[in-house]
Amino acid sequence: MKLFNLLLNILWLVCCGIWMAIGYAIAALICFVLIVTIPFGIASLRIACFVIWPFGRTTVERPGAGAGSFIGNVIWVIFAGWWLALAHLVTSIPLFLSIIGIPFGWANLKLIPISLMPLGRDVVPTEQAFGR
């Protein structure tokens, strides 16, 4: 299974992973420059690391994430989340047009909720998420 995840991750990286990770890195840089939004930049980098190598990992809700995460996610959606979600949607369309890209198109669509609400989530190995 790990070899299969490695193969999927390499193909993902070539097809769209690097470009989506660059988008998250740009969002993080903007957040770091604005200083007040540094927590959003950290979340953006965490998701960028997930987006660049997603197979074999997933996200889970962070225990204790409460109202602060919710309010932060609302602010995130307004300023950065919507265009990252749109980028996932637009990137998935050409992937669906090729047979090899269909799983990657689905993976892109699965990343939309995470791009909209990254705060209060942790990236964990898939085995750990199901073992909770």
Coordinates of N, CA, C and O in Angstrom, one line a residue:
M1 N 0.8 -1.2 0.0 CA 0.0 0.0 0.0 C 0.9 1.3 0.0 O 0.5 2.2 -0.6
K2 N 2.0 1.2 0.7 CA 2.9 2.4 0.8 C 3.5 2.7 -0.6 O 3.7 3.8 -0.9
L3 N 3.8 1.6 -1.3 CA 4.3 1.8 -2.7 C 3.3 2.4 -3.6 O 3.6 3.3 -4.4
F4 N 2.0 2.0 -3.4 CA 1.0 2.6 -4.2 C 0.8 4.1 -3.9 O 0.6 4.9 -4.8
N5 N 0.8 4.4 -2.6 CA 0.7 5.8 -2.2 C 1.8 6.6 -2.7 O 1.7 7.8 -3.1
L6 N 3.1 6.1 -2.7 CA 4.2 6.8 -3.3 C 4.0 7.1 -4.7 O 4.3 8.2 -5.2
L7 N 3.6 6.1 -5.5 CA 3.3 6.3 -6.9 C 2.2 7.3 -7.2 O 2.4 8.2 -8.0
L8 N 1.1 7.3 -6.4 CA 0.1 8.3 -6.5 C 0.6 9.7 -6.2 O 0.3 10.6 -6.9
N9 N 1.4 9.8 -5.1 CA 1.9 11.1 -4.7 C 2.9 11.6 -5.8 O 2.9 12.9 -6.0
I10 N 3.7 10.8 -6.4 CA 4.6 11.3 -7.4 C 3.8 11.8 -8.6 O 4.1 12.9 -9.2
L11 N 2.8 11.0 -9.1 CA 2.0 11.5 -10.2 C 1.2 12.7 -9.8 O 1.0 13.6 -10.6
W12 N 0.7 12.8 -8.6 CA 0.0 14.0 -8.1 C 0.9 15.2 -8.1 O 0.5 16.3 -8.6
L13 N 2.1 15.0 -7.7 CA 3.1 16.1 -7.6 C 3.3 16.7 -9.0 O 3.3 17.9 -9.2
V14 N 3.4 15.8 -10.0 CA 3.7 16.3 -11.4 C 2.4 16.9 -12.0 O 2.5 17.9 -12.7
C15 N 1.2 16.3 -11.7 CA 0.0 16.8 -12.4 C -0.5 18.1 -11.8 O -0.9 18.9 -12.6
C16 N -0.5 18.2 -10.5 CA -1.1 19.4 -9.9 C -0.6 19.8 -8.5 O -0.8 20.9 -8.1
G17 N 0.0 18.9 -7.8 CA 0.4 19.1 -6.5 C 1.3 20.3 -6.3 O 1.1 21.1 -5.3
I18 N 2.3 20.4 -7.1 CA 3.3 21.5 -6.9 C 2.6 22.9 -7.1 O 2.9 23.8 -6.4
W19 N 1.7 23.0 -8.1 CA 1.1 24.2 -8.4 C 0.1 24.6 -7.3 O 0.0 25.8 -6.9
M20 N -0.6 23.7 -6.7 CA -1.5 24.0 -5.6 C -0.7 24.3 -4.4 O -1.1 25.3 -3.6
A21 N 0.4 23.7 -4.1 CA 1.2 24.0 -3.0 C 1.8 25.4 -3.1 O 1.9 26.1 -2.1
I22 N 2.2 25.8 -4.3 CA 2.7 27.2 -4.5 C 1.6 28.2 -4.2 O 1.8 29.2 -3.6
G23 N 0.3 27.9 -4.6 CA -0.8 28.7 -4.3 C -0.9 28.9 -2.8 O -1.1 30.0 -2.3
Y24 N -0.8 27.8 -2.0 CA -0.9 27.9 -0.5 C 0.3 28.7 0.0 O 0.1 29.4 1.0
A25 N 1.5 28.5 -0.6 CA 2.7 29.2 -0.1 C 2.5 30.7 -0.3 O 2.9 31.5 0.5
I26 N 1.9 31.1 -1.5 CA 1.7 32.5 -1.7 C 0.7 33.1 -0.7 O 0.9 34.2 -0.2
A27 N -0.3 32.3 -0.4 CA -1.3 32.8 0.6 C -0.6 32.9 2.0 O -0.8 33.9 2.7
A28 N 0.3 32.0 2.3 CA 1.1 32.1 3.6 C 2.0 33.3 3.6 O 2.0 34.0 4.6
L29 N 2.6 33.6 2.5 CA 3.5 34.8 2.4 C 2.7 36.0 2.6 O 3.2 36.9 3.4
I30 N 1.6 36.1 2.0 CA 0.7 37.3 2.2 C 0.3 37.4 3.7 O 0.3 38.5 4.3
C31 N 0.0 36.3 4.3 CA -0.5 36.3 5.7 C 0.7 36.7 6.6 O 0.5 37.4 7.6
F32 N 1.9 36.3 6.3 CA 3.1 36.6 7.1 C 3.4 38.1 7.0 O 3.8 38.7 8.0
V33 N 3.3 38.6 5.8 CA 3.6 40.1 5.6 C 2.6 40.9 6.4 O 3.0 42.0 7.0
L34 N 1.4 40.5 6.5 CA 0.4 41.3 7.3 C 0.5 41.2 8.8 O -0.3 41.8 9.5
I35 N 1.3 40.4 9.3 CA 1.7 40.1 10.7 C 0.5 39.7 11.5 O 0.6 38.7 12.2
V36 N -0.6 40.4 11.5 CA -1.7 40.0 12.3 C -2.3 38.6 11.9 O -2.8 37.9 12.7
T37 N -2.1 38.3 10.7 CA -2.6 37.0 10.1 C -1.6 35.9 10.1 O -1.8 34.9 9.3
I38 N -0.5 36.0 10.9 CA 0.5 34.9 10.9 C -0.1 33.6 11.2 O 0.3 32.6 10.6
P39 N -1.1 33.4 12.2 CA -1.7 32.1 12.4 C -2.3 31.5 11.1 O -2.3 30.3 10.9
F40 N -2.9 32.4 10.2 CA -3.4 31.9 9.0 C -2.3 31.4 8.1 O -2.5 30.5 7.3
G41 N -1.2 32.1 8.1 CA 0.0 31.7 7.3 C 0.5 30.4 7.7 O 0.9 29.5 6.9
I42 N 0.6 30.1 9.0 CA 1.0 28.8 9.5 C 0.1 27.7 9.1 O 0.5 26.7 8.6
A43 N -1.2 28.0 9.2 CA -2.2 27.0 8.7 C -2.1 26.8 7.2 O -2.2 25.6 6.7
S44 N -1.8 27.8 6.5 CA -1.7 27.7 5.0 C -0.5 26.8 4.7 O -0.5 26.0 3.8
L45 N 0.6 27.0 5.4 CA 1.8 26.2 5.1 C 1.6 24.7 5.5 O 2.0 23.8 4.8
R46 N 0.8 24.5 6.6 CA 0.5 23.1 7.0 C -0.3 22.4 5.9 O -0.1 21.3 5.5
I47 N -1.3 23.2 5.3 CA -2.1 22.6 4.3 C -1.3 22.5 3.0 O -1.5 21.5 2.2
A48 N -0.4 23.4 2.7 CA 0.5 23.3 1.5 C 1.3 22.0 1.6 O 1.5 21.3 0.6
C49 N 1.8 21.7 2.8 CA 2.6 20.4 2.9 C 1.7 19.2 2.7 O 2.1 18.2 2.2
F50 N 0.4 19.3 3.1 CA -0.5 18.2 2.9 C -0.9 18.1 1.4 O -0.9 17.0 0.8
V51 N -1.1 19.3 0.7 CA -1.5 19.3 -0.7 C -0.4 18.8 -1.6 O -0.6 18.2 -2.6
I52 N 0.9 19.0 -1.2 CA 2.0 18.5 -2.1 C 2.1 17.0 -2.0 O 2.7 16.4 -3.0
W53 N 1.7 16.3 -1.0 CA 1.9 14.9 -0.8 C 0.7 14.3 0.0 O 0.8 13.9 1.1
P54 N -0.5 14.3 -0.6 CA -1.7 14.0 0.1 C -2.0 12.5 0.3 O -2.7 12.2 1.3
F55 N -1.6 11.6 -0.6 CA -2.0 10.2 -0.5 C -1.3 9.5 0.7 O -0.1 9.6 0.9
G56 N -2.1 8.8 1.5 CA -1.6 8.2 2.7 C -1.7 9.1 3.9 O -1.4 8.7 5.0
R57 N -2.3 10.3 3.8 CA -2.5 11.2 4.9 C -3.9 11.7 4.8 O -4.5 11.7 3.7
T58 N -4.4 12.2 5.9 CA -5.7 12.9 5.9 C -5.7 13.9 7.0 O -4.8 14.1 7.7
T59 N -6.8 14.7 7.1 CA -7.0 15.7 8.1 C -8.0 15.2 9.1 O -9.0 14.6 8.7
V60 N -7.8 15.6 10.4 CA -8.8 15.3 11.4 C -9.0 16.6 12.2 O -8.1 17.5 12.2
E61 N -10.2 16.7 12.9 CA -10.4 17.9 13.7 C -9.5 17.8 14.9 O -9.3 16.8 15.5
R62 N -8.9 19.0 15.2 CA -8.0 19.1 16.4 C -8.8 19.1 17.6 O -9.8 19.9 17.7
P63 N -8.5 18.2 18.6 CA -9.2 18.3 19.9 C -9.1 19.6 20.5 O -8.0 20.2 20.6
G64 N -10.1 20.2 21.0 CA -10.1 21.5 21.7 C -10.2 22.7 20.7 O -10.2 23.8 21.2
A65 N -10.3 22.4 19.4 CA -10.6 23.6 18.5 C -12.0 24.0 18.7 O -12.9 23.2 18.6
G66 N -12.2 25.3 19.0 CA -13.5 25.7 19.3 C -13.9 27.0 18.6 O -13.7 27.1 17.3
A67 N -14.4 28.0 19.3 CA -14.9 29.2 18.7 C -13.8 30.0 18.0 O -14.1 30.6 16.9
G68 N -12.6 30.0 18.5 CA -11.5 30.7 17.8 C -11.2 30.2 16.5 O -11.0 30.9 15.5
S69 N -11.2 28.8 16.3 CA -11.0 28.2 15.0 C -12.2 28.6 14.1 O -12.0 28.8 12.9
F70 N -13.4 28.6 14.6 CA -14.5 28.9 13.8 C -14.5 30.3 13.2 O -14.6 30.6 12.0
I71 N -14.2 31.2 14.1 CA -14.1 32.6 13.7 C -12.9 32.8 12.8 O -13.1 33.5 11.8
G72 N -11.8 32.2 13.0 CA -10.7 32.3 12.1 C -11.0 31.7 10.8 O -10.5 32.2 9.7
N73 N -11.7 30.6 10.7 CA -12.1 30.0 9.4 C -13.0 30.9 8.6 O -12.9 31.0 7.4
V74 N -13.9 31.6 9.3 CA -14.8 32.6 8.6 C -13.9 33.7 8.0 O -14.1 34.0 6.8
I75 N -13.0 34.2 8.7 CA -12.1 35.2 8.2 C -11.3 34.7 7.0 O -11.1 35.3 6.0
W76 N -10.8 33.4 7.2 CA -10.0 32.8 6.2 C -10.8 32.6 4.9 O -10.2 32.9 3.8
V77 N -12.0 32.2 5.0 CA -12.8 32.0 3.8 C -13.0 33.3 3.0 O -12.9 33.3 1.8
I78 N -13.2 34.4 3.7 CA -13.4 35.7 3.1 C -12.2 36.1 2.4 O -12.3 36.6 1.2
F79 N -11.0 36.0 3.0 CA -9.8 36.6 2.4 C -9.0 35.6 1.5 O -8.3 36.1 0.6
A80 N -8.9 34.4 1.8 CA -8.1 33.5 1.0 C -8.7 32.1 0.7 O -8.4 31.6 -0.4
G81 N -9.6 31.6 1.5 CA -10.1 30.3 1.3 C -10.9 30.1 0.0 O -10.8 29.1 -0.7
W82 N -11.6 31.1 -0.4 CA -12.5 31.0 -1.6 C -11.7 30.9 -2.8 O -12.0 30.1 -3.7
W83 N -10.5 31.6 -2.9 CA -9.8 31.5 -4.2 C -8.9 30.2 -4.2 O -8.7 29.7 -5.3
L84 N -8.6 29.7 -3.1 CA -7.9 28.4 -3.1 C -8.8 27.3 -3.4 O -8.5 26.4 -4.2
A85 N -10.1 27.4 -2.9 CA -11.1 26.4 -3.3 C -11.4 26.5 -4.7 O -11.6 25.4 -5.4
L86 N -11.5 27.7 -5.3 CA -11.7 27.9 -6.7 C -10.6 27.3 -7.5 O -10.8 26.6 -8.6
A87 N -9.3 27.4 -7.0 CA -8.2 26.9 -7.7 C -8.3 25.3 -7.8 O -7.9 24.7 -8.8
H88 N -8.7 24.7 -6.6 CA -8.9 23.3 -6.6 C -10.0 22.8 -7.6 O -9.8 21.9 -8.4
L89 N -11.0 23.6 -7.7 CA -12.1 23.3 -8.6 C -11.7 23.4 -10.1 O -11.9 22.5 -10.9
V90 N -11.0 24.5 -10.4 CA -10.5 24.7 -11.8 C -9.5 23.7 -12.1 O -9.4 23.2 -13.3
T91 N -8.6 23.3 -11.2 CA -7.6 22.3 -11.5 C -8.2 20.9 -11.7 O -7.6 20.1 -12.5
S92 N -9.3 20.6 -11.0 CA -9.9 19.3 -11.2 C -10.5 19.1 -12.5 O -10.5 18.0 -13.0
I93 N -10.9 20.2 -13.2 CA -11.6 20.0 -14.5 C -10.8 19.4 -15.5 O -11.2 18.3 -16.1
P94 N -9.6 19.9 -15.8 CA -8.7 19.2 -16.8 C -8.3 17.8 -16.4 O -8.1 16.9 -17.3
L95 N -8.2 17.6 -15.1 CA -7.8 16.2 -14.6 C -8.9 15.2 -14.9 O -8.6 14.1 -15.3
F96 N -10.1 15.6 -14.8 CA -11.2 14.7 -15.2 C -11.3 14.3 -16.6 O -11.9 13.4 -17.0
L97 N -10.7 15.1 -17.5 CA -10.7 14.9 -18.9 C -9.8 13.8 -19.4 O -9.9 13.3 -20.5
S98 N -8.9 13.4 -18.5 CA -8.0 12.3 -18.9 C -8.2 11.1 -17.9 O -8.6 11.3 -16.8
I99 N -8.1 9.9 -18.4 CA -8.3 8.7 -17.6 C -7.4 8.6 -16.4 O -7.8 8.4 -15.3
I100 N -6.1 8.9 -16.6 CA -5.2 8.9 -15.5 C -5.4 10.0 -14.4 O -5.1 9.8 -13.3
G101 N -6.1 11.1 -14.9 CA -6.3 12.2 -14.0 C -7.5 12.1 -13.1 O -7.7 12.9 -12.2
I102 N -8.4 11.2 -13.4 CA -9.7 11.1 -12.7 C -9.5 11.0 -11.2 O -10.1 11.7 -10.4
P103 N -8.6 10.1 -10.7 CA -8.4 10.0 -9.2 C -7.9 11.3 -8.6 O -8.2 11.7 -7.5
F104 N -7.1 12.0 -9.4 CA -6.5 13.3 -9.0 C -7.6 14.4 -9.0 O -7.5 15.3 -8.1
G105 N -8.5 14.3 -9.9 CA -9.6 15.3 -9.9 C -10.4 15.1 -8.7 O -10.8 16.1 -8.0
W106 N -10.7 13.9 -8.3 CA -11.5 13.6 -7.1 C -10.7 14.1 -5.8 O -11.3 14.6 -4.9
A107 N -9.4 13.8 -5.8 CA -8.6 14.3 -4.7 C -8.6 15.8 -4.6 O -8.7 16.3 -3.5
N108 N -8.6 16.5 -5.7 CA -8.7 17.9 -5.7 C -10.0 18.4 -5.1 O -10.1 19.3 -4.3
L109 N -11.1 17.7 -5.5 CA -12.4 18.1 -5.0 C -12.5 17.8 -3.5 O -13.1 18.6 -2.7
K110 N -11.8 16.8 -3.0 CA -11.8 16.4 -1.6 C -11.0 17.5 -0.8 O -11.3 17.6 0.4
L111 N -10.1 18.2 -1.4 CA -9.3 19.2 -0.7 C -10.1 20.5 -0.6 O -9.6 21.4 0.2
I112 N -11.2 20.7 -1.2 CA -11.9 22.0 -1.2 C -12.4 22.3 0.2 O -12.1 23.4 0.7
P113 N -13.0 21.4 1.0 CA -13.4 21.7 2.4 C -12.2 22.1 3.3 O -12.3 23.0 4.1
I114 N -11.1 21.5 3.0 CA -9.9 21.8 3.8 C -9.3 23.2 3.5 O -8.9 23.9 4.3
S115 N -9.4 23.5 2.2 CA -9.0 24.8 1.7 C -9.9 25.9 2.3 O -9.4 27.1 2.5
L116 N -11.1 25.6 2.5 CA -12.1 26.6 3.0 C -11.9 26.8 4.6 O -12.2 27.9 5.1
M117 N -11.6 25.7 5.3 CA -11.6 25.7 6.7 C -10.3 25.0 7.3 O -10.5 23.9 7.8
P118 N -9.1 25.6 7.2 CA -7.9 24.9 7.6 C -7.7 24.9 9.1 O -6.9 24.1 9.6
L119 N -8.2 25.9 9.8 CA -7.9 26.1 11.2 C -8.7 25.0 12.0 O -9.8 24.7 11.7
G120 N -8.0 24.5 13.0 CA -8.7 23.5 13.9 C -8.6 22.1 13.3 O -9.3 21.2 13.7
R121 N -7.6 21.9 12.4 CA -7.4 20.6 11.7 C -6.0 20.2 11.8 O -5.1 21.1 11.8
D122 N -5.7 18.9 12.0 CA -4.4 18.4 12.0 C -4.2 17.4 10.8 O -5.2 16.7 10.5
V123 N -3.0 17.4 10.2 CA -2.7 16.4 9.2 C -2.1 15.2 9.8 O -1.1 15.3 10.6
V124 N -2.7 14.0 9.6 CA -2.2 12.8 10.2 C -2.1 11.7 9.2 O -2.8 11.7 8.2
P125 N -1.3 10.6 9.4 CA -1.3 9.5 8.5 C -2.7 8.8 8.5 O -3.4 8.9 9.6
T126 N -3.1 8.3 7.4 CA -4.4 7.7 7.3 C -4.7 6.6 8.3 O -5.8 6.6 8.9
E127 N -3.7 5.8 8.6 CA -3.9 4.7 9.6 C -4.2 5.3 11.0 O -5.0 4.8 11.8
Q128 N -3.6 6.4 11.4 CA -3.8 7.1 12.6 C -5.3 7.7 12.7 O -5.9 7.6 13.8
A129 N -5.7 8.2 11.6 CA -7.1 8.8 11.6 C -8.2 7.8 11.9 O -9.1 8.0 12.6
F130 N -8.0 6.6 11.3 CA -9.0 5.5 11.5 C -8.8 4.7 12.8 O -9.7 4.0 13.2
G131 N -7.6 4.9 13.4 CA -7.4 4.2 14.7 C -7.8 5.0 15.9 O -7.6 4.6 17.0
R132 N -8.3 6.2 15.7 CA -8.7 7.1 16.8 C -9.9 6.5 17.6 O -10.8 6.0 17.2

